PDB file of C-alpha atoms in Angstrom:
ATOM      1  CA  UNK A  13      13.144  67.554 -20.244  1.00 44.00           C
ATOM      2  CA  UNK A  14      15.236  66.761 -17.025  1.00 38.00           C
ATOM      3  CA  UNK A  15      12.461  67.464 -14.814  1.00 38.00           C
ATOM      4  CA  UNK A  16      10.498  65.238 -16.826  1.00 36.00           C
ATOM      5  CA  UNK A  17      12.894  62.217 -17.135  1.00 35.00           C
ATOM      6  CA  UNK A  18      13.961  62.676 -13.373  1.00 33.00           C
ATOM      7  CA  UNK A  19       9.897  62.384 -12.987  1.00 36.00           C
ATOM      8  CA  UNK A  20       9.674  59.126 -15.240  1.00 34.00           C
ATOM      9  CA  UNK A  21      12.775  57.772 -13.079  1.00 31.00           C
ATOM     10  CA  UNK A  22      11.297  58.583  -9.707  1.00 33.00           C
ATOM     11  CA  UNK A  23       7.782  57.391 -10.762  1.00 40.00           C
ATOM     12  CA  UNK A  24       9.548  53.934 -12.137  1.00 37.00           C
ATOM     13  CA  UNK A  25      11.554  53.454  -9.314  1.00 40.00           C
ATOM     14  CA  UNK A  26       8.336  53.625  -6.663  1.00 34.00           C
ATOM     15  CA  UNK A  27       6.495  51.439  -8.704  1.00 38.00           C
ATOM     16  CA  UNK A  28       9.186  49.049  -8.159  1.00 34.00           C
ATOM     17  CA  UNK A  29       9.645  49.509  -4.705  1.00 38.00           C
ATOM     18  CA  UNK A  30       6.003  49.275  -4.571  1.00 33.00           C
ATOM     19  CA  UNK A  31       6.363  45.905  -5.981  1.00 36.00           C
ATOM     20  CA  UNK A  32       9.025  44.745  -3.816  1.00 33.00           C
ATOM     21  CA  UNK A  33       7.066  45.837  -0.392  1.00 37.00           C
ATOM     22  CA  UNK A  34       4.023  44.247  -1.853  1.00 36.00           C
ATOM     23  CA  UNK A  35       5.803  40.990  -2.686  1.00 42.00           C
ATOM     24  CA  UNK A  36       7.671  40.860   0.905  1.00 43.00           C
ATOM     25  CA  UNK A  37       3.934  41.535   2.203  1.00 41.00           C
ATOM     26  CA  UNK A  38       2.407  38.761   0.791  1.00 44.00           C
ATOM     27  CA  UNK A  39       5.889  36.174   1.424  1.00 44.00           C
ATOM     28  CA  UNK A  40       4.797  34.361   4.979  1.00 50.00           C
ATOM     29  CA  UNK A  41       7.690  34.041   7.290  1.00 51.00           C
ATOM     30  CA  UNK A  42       8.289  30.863   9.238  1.00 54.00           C
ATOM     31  CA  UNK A  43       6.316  32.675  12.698  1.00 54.00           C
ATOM     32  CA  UNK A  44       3.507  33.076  10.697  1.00 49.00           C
ATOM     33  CA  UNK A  45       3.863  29.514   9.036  1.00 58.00           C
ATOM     34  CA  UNK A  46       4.178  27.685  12.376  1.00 57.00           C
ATOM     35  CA  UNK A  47       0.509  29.484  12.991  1.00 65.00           C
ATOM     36  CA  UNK A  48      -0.894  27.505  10.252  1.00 74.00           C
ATOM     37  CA  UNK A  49      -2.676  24.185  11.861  1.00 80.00           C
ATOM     38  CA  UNK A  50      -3.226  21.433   8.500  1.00 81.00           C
ATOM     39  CA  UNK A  51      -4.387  18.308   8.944  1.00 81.00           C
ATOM     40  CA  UNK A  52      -2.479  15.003   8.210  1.00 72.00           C
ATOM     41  CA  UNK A  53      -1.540  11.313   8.391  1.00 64.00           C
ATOM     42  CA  UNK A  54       0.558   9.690  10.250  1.00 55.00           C
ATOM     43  CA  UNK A  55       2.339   6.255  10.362  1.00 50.00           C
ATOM     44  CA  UNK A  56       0.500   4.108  13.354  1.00 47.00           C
ATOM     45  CA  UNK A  57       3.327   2.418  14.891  1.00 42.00           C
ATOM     46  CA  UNK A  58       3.140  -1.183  16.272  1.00 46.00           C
ATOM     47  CA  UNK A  59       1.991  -1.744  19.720  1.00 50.00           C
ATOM     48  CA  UNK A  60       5.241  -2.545  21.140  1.00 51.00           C
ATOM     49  CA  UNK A  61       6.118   1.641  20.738  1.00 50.00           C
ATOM     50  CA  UNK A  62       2.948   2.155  22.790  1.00 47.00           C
ATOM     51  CA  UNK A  63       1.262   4.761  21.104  1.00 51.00           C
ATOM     52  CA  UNK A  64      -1.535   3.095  19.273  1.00 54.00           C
ATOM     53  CA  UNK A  65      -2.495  -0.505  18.205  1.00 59.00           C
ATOM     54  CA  UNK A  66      -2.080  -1.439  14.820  1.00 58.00           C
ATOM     55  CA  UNK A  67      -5.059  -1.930  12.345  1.00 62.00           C
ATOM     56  CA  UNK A  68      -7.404  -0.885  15.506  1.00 72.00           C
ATOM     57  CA  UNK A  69     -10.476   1.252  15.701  1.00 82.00           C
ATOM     58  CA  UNK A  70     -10.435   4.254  18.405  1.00 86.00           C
ATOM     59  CA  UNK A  71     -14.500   3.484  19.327  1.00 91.00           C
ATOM     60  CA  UNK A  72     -14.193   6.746  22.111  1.00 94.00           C
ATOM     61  CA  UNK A  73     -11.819   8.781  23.758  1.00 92.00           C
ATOM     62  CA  UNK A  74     -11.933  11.524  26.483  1.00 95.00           C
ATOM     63  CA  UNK A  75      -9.390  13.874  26.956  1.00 93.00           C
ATOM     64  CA  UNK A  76      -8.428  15.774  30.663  1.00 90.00           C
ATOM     65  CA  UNK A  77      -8.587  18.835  31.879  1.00 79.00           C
ATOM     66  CA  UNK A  78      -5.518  21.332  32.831  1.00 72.00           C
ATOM     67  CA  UNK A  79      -2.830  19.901  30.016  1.00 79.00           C
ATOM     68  CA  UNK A  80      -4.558  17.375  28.296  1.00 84.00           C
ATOM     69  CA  UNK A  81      -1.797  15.136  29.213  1.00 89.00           C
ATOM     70  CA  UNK A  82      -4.549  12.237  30.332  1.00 93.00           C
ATOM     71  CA  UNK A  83      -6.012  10.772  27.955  1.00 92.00           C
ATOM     72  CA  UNK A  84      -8.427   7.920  27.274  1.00 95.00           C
ATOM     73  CA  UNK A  85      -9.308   5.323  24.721  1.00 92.00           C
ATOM     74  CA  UNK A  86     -11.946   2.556  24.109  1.00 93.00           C
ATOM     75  CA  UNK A  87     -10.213   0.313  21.118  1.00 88.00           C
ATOM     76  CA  UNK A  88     -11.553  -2.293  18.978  1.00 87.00           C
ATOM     77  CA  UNK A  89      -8.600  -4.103  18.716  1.00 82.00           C
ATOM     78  CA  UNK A  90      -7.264  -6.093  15.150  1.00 74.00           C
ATOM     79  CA  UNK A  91      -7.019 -10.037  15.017  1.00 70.00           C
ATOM     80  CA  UNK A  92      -2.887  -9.177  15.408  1.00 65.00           C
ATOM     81  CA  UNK A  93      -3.365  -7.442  18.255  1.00 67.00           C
ATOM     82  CA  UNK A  94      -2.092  -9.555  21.222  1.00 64.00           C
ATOM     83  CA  UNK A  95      -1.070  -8.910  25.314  1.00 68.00           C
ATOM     84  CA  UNK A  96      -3.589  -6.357  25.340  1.00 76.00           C
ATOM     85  CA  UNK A  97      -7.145  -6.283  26.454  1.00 80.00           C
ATOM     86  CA  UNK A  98      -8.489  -9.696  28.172  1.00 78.00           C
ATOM     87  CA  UNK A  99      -7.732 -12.904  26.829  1.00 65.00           C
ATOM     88  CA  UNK A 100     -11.044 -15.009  27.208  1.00 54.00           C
ATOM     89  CA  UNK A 101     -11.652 -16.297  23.459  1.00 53.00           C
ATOM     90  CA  UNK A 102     -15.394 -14.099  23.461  1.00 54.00           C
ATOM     91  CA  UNK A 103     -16.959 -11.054  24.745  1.00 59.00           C
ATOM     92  CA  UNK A 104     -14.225  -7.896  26.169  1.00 74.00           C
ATOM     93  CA  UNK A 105     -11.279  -9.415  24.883  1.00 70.00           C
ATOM     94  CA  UNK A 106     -12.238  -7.929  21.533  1.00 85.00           C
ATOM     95  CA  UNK A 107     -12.027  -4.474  22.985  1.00 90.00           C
ATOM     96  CA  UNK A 108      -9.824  -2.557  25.270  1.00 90.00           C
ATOM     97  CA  UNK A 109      -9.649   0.737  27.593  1.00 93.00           C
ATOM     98  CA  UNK A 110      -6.272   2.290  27.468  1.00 90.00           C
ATOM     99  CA  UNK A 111      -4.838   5.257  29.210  1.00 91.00           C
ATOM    100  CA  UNK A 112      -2.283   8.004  28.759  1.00 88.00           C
ATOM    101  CA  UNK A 113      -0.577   9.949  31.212  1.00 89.00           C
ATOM    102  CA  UNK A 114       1.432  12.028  28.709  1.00 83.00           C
ATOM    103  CA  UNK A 115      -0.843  13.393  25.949  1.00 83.00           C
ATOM    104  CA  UNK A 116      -0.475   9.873  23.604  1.00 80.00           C
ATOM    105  CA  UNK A 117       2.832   9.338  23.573  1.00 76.00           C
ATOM    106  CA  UNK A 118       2.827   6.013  25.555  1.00 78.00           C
ATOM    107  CA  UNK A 119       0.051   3.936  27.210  1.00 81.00           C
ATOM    108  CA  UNK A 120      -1.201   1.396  29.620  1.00 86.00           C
ATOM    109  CA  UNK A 121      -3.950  -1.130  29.155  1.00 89.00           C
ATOM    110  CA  UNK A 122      -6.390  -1.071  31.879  1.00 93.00           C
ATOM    111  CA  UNK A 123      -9.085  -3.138  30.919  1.00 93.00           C
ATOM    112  CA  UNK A 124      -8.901  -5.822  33.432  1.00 93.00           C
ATOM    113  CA  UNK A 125     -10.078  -2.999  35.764  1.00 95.00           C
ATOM    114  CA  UNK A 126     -13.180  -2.257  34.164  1.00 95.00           C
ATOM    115  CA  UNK A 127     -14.035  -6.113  34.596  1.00 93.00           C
ATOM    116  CA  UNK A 128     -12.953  -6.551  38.137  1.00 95.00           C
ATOM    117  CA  UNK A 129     -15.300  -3.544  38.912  1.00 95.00           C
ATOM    118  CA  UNK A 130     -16.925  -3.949  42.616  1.00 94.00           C
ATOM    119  CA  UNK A 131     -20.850  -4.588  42.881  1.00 93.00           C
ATOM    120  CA  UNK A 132     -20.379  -5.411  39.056  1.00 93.00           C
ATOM    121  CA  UNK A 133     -23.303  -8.372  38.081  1.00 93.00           C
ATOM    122  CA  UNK A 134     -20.772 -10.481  35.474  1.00 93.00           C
ATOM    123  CA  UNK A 135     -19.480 -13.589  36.622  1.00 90.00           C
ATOM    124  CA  UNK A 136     -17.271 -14.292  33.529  1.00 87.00           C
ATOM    125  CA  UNK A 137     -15.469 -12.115  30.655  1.00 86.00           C
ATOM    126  CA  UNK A 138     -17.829 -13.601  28.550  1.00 85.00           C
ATOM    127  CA  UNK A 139     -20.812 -11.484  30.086  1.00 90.00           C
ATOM    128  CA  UNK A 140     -19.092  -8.713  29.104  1.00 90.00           C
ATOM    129  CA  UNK A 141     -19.975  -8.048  25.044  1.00 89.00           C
ATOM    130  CA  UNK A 142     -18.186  -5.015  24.470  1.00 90.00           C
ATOM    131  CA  UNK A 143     -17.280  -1.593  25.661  1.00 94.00           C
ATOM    132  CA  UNK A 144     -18.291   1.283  23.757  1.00 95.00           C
ATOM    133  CA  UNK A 145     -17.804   4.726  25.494  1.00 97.00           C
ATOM    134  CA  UNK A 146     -15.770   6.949  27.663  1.00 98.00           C
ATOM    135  CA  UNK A 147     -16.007   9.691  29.827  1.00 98.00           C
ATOM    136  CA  UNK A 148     -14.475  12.035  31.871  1.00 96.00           C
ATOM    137  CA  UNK A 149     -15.129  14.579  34.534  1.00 95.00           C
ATOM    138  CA  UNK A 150     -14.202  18.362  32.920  1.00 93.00           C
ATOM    139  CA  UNK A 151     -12.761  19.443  36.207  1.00 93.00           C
ATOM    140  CA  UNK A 152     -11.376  16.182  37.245  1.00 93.00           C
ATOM    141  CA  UNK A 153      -9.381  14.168  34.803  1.00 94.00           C
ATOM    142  CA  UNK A 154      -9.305  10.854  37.524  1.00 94.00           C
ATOM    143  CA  UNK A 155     -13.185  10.943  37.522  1.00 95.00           C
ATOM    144  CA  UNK A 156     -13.537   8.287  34.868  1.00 96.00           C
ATOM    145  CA  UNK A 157     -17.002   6.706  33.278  1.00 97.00           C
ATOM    146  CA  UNK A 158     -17.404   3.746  31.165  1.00 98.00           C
ATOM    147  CA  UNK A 159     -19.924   2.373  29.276  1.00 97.00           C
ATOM    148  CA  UNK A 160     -20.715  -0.858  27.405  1.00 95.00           C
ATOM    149  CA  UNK A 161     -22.974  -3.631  27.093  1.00 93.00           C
ATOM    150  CA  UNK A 162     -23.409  -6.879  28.626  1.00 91.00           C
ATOM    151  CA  UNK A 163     -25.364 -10.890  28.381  1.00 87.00           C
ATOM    152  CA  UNK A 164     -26.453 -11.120  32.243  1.00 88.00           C
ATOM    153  CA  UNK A 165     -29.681 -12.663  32.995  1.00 85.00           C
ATOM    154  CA  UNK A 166     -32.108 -10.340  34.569  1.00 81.00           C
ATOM    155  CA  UNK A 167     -30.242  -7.050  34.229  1.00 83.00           C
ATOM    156  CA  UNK A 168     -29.883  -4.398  31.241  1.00 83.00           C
ATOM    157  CA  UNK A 169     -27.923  -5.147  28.269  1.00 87.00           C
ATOM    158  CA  UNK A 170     -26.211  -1.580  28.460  1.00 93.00           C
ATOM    159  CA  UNK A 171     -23.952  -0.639  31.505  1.00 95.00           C
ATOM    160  CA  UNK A 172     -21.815   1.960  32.643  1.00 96.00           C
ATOM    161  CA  UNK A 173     -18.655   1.817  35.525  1.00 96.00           C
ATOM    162  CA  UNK A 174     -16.826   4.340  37.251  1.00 95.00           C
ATOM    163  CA  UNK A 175     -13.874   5.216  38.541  1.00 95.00           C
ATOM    164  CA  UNK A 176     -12.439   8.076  40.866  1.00 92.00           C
ATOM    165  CA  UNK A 177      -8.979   7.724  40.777  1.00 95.00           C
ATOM    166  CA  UNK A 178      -7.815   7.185  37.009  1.00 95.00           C
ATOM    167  CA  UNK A 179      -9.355   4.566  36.406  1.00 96.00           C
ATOM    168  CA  UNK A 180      -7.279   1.953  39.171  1.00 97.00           C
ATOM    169  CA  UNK A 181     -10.961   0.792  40.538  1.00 97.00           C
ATOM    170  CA  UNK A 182     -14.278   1.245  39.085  1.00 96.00           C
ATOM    171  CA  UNK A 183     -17.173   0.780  40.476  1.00 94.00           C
ATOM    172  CA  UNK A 184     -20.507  -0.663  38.857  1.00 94.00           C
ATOM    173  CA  UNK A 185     -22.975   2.375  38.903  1.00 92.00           C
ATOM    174  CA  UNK A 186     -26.322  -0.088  39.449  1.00 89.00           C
ATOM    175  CA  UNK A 187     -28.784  -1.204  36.482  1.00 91.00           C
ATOM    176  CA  UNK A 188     -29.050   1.254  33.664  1.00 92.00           C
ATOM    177  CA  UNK A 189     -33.042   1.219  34.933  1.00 91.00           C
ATOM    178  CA  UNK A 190     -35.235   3.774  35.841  1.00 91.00           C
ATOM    179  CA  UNK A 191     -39.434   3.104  36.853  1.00 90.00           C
ATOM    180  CA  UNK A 192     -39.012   0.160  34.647  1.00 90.00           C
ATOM    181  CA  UNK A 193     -37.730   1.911  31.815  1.00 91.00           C
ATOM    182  CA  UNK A 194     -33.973   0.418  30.684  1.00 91.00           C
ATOM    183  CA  UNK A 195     -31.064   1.807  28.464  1.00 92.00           C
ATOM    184  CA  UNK A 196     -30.608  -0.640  25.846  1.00 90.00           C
ATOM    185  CA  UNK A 197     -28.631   1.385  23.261  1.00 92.00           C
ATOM    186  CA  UNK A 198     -26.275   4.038  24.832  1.00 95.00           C
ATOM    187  CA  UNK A 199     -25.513   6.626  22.091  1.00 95.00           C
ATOM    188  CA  UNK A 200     -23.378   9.158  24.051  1.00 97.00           C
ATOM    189  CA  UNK A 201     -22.635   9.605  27.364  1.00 97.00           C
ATOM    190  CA  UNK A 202     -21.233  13.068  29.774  1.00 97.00           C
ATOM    191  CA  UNK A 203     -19.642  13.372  32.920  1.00 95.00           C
ATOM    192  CA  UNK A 204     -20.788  16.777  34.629  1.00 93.00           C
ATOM    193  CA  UNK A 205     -18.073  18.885  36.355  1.00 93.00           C
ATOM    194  CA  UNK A 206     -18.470  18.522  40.430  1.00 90.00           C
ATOM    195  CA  UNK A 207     -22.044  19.950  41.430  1.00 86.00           C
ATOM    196  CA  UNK A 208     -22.628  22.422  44.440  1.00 85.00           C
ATOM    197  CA  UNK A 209     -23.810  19.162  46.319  1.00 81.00           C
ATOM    198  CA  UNK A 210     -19.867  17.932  46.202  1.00 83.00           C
ATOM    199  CA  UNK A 211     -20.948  15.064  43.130  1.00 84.00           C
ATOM    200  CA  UNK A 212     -20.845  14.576  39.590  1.00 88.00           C
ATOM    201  CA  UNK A 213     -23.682  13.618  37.600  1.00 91.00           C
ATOM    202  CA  UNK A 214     -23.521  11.170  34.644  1.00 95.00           C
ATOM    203  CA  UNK A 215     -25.392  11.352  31.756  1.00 96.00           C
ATOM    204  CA  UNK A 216     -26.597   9.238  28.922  1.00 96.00           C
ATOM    205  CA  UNK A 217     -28.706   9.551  26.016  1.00 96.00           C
ATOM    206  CA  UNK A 218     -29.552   6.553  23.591  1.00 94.00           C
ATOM    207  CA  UNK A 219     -32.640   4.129  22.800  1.00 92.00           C
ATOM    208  CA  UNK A 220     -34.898   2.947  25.917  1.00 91.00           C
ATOM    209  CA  UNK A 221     -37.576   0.205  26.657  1.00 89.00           C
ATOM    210  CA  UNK A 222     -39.617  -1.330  29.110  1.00 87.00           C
ATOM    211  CA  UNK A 223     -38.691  -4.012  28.028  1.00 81.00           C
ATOM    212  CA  UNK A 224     -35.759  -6.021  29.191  1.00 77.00           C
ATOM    213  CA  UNK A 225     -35.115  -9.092  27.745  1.00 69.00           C
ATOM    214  CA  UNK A 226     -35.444  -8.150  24.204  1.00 65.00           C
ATOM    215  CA  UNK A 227     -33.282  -6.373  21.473  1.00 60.00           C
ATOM    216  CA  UNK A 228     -34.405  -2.839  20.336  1.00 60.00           C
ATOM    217  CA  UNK A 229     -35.606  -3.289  17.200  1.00 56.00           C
ATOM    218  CA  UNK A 230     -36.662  -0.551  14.642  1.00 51.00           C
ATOM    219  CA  UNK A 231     -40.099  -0.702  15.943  1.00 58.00           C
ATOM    220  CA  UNK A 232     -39.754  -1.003  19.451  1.00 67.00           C
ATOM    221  CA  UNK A 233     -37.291   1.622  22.036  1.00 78.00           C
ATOM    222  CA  UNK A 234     -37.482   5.658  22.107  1.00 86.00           C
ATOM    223  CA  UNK A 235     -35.044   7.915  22.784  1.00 92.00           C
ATOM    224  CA  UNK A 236     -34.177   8.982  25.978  1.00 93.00           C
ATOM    225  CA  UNK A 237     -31.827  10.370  28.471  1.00 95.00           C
ATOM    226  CA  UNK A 238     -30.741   9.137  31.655  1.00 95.00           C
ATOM    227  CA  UNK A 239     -29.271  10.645  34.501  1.00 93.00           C
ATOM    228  CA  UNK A 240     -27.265   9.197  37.574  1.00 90.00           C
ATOM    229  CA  UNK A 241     -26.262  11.609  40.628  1.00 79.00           C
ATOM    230  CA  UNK A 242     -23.202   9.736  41.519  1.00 74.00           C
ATOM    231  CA  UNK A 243     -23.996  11.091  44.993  1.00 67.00           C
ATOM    232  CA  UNK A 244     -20.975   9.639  48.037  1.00 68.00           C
ATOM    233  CA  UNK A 245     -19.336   7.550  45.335  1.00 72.00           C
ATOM    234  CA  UNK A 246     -22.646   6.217  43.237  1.00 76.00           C
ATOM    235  CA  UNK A 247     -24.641   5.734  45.680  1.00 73.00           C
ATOM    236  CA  UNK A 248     -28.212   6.563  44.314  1.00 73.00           C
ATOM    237  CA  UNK A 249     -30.138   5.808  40.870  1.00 83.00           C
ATOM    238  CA  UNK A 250     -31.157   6.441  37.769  1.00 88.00           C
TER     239      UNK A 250
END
């Protein structure tokens, strides 16, 4: 009878224990809670904080290599957002390009630069409709690309600038154009890491035409991709 009972004890008291390891198995402790990644939202502070504009639509962004500390952002900025973007009454001032040098927590607006772009065929904000995309160079996080579109008599409605050094001077990488063939709806655009030749390539793909003057309608255009080999700074074509 002992031998039994001390059996029925021993067998109870594993079980437990067996319950108790189980449980503490199954119980995640806070290392393995702080590997869990959840999604959620967040407050967007005003635009005085400089972290993001309020009531604004993030259009693009681009994020740099090594850290990701660089970061940038085409915006499509709210009727309250003010001493941001370019103040013309029509065309770019409805959009910005913003840049961070430490992963989002602050930023800098740096839209006047794509406007004041060298070579570029705009005489006035106005030409300027909207921009639309970003860019940048996997290995190089100061190789910069935008794209947008533009009203400028006898050149494409899409267009793309670039920049080498974060964005501080762009450059107007010619007419969207290639054996009469334009870019009139740019859908996505790449940056290519630096080739064996010592350039980057930049790459778009989005709705073509041979015609220029016209809008792309849905029976007119074809899709297409485009390539630039940016060549001693953009020197070259489509």
């Amino acid at each position: 009878m002992k031998t039994k009972l001390i059996h029925k004890i021993l067998g109870v008291g594993l079980a437990i224990g067996l319950v108790f390891s189980l449980g503490a198995a199954v119980i995640p402790t806070d290392d393995a809670r702080a590997d869990e990644m959840e999604w959620g939202t967040v407050n967007t502070p005003s635009w005085e904080d400089m972290v993001i504009l309020p009531g604004s639509d993030i259009i693009d962004y681009a994020v740099g290599e090594d850290e990701g500390d660089i970061v940038y952002a085409v915006l499509e900025l709210d009727d309250d957002c003010t001493g941001v973007g370019l103040d013309a009454g029509t065309g770019i001032n409805g959009y910005a390009l913003v840049i961070s040098t430490d992963g989002g927590v602050t930023w800098s607006d740096i839209t006047e630069n794509v406007y004041d772009a060298s070579s570029a065929p705009w005489d006035a904000v106005s030409d300027i409709d909207r921009l639309a995309l970003v860019a940048t160079a996997p290995d190089n996080e100061d190789w910069v690309a935008v794209a947008g579109y533009m009203n400028v008599s006898g050149a494409p409605d899409s267009f793309v600038v670039a920049s080498e050094d974060g964005g501080d001077n762009f450059t107007y990488a010619h007419d969207v154009e290639a054996d009469g063939i334009y870019m009139k709806v740019i859908m996505d655009m790449a940056v290519s890491p630096e080739t064996s030749a010592g350039v980057q390539n930049i790459a778009l793909a989005g709705i073509a035409d041979t015609n220029l003057t016209d809008a792309v309608t849905s029976n007119s255009g074809y899709g297409a991709v485009f390539r630039l080999e940016a060549g001693t700074w953009l020197t070259g074509g489509w």
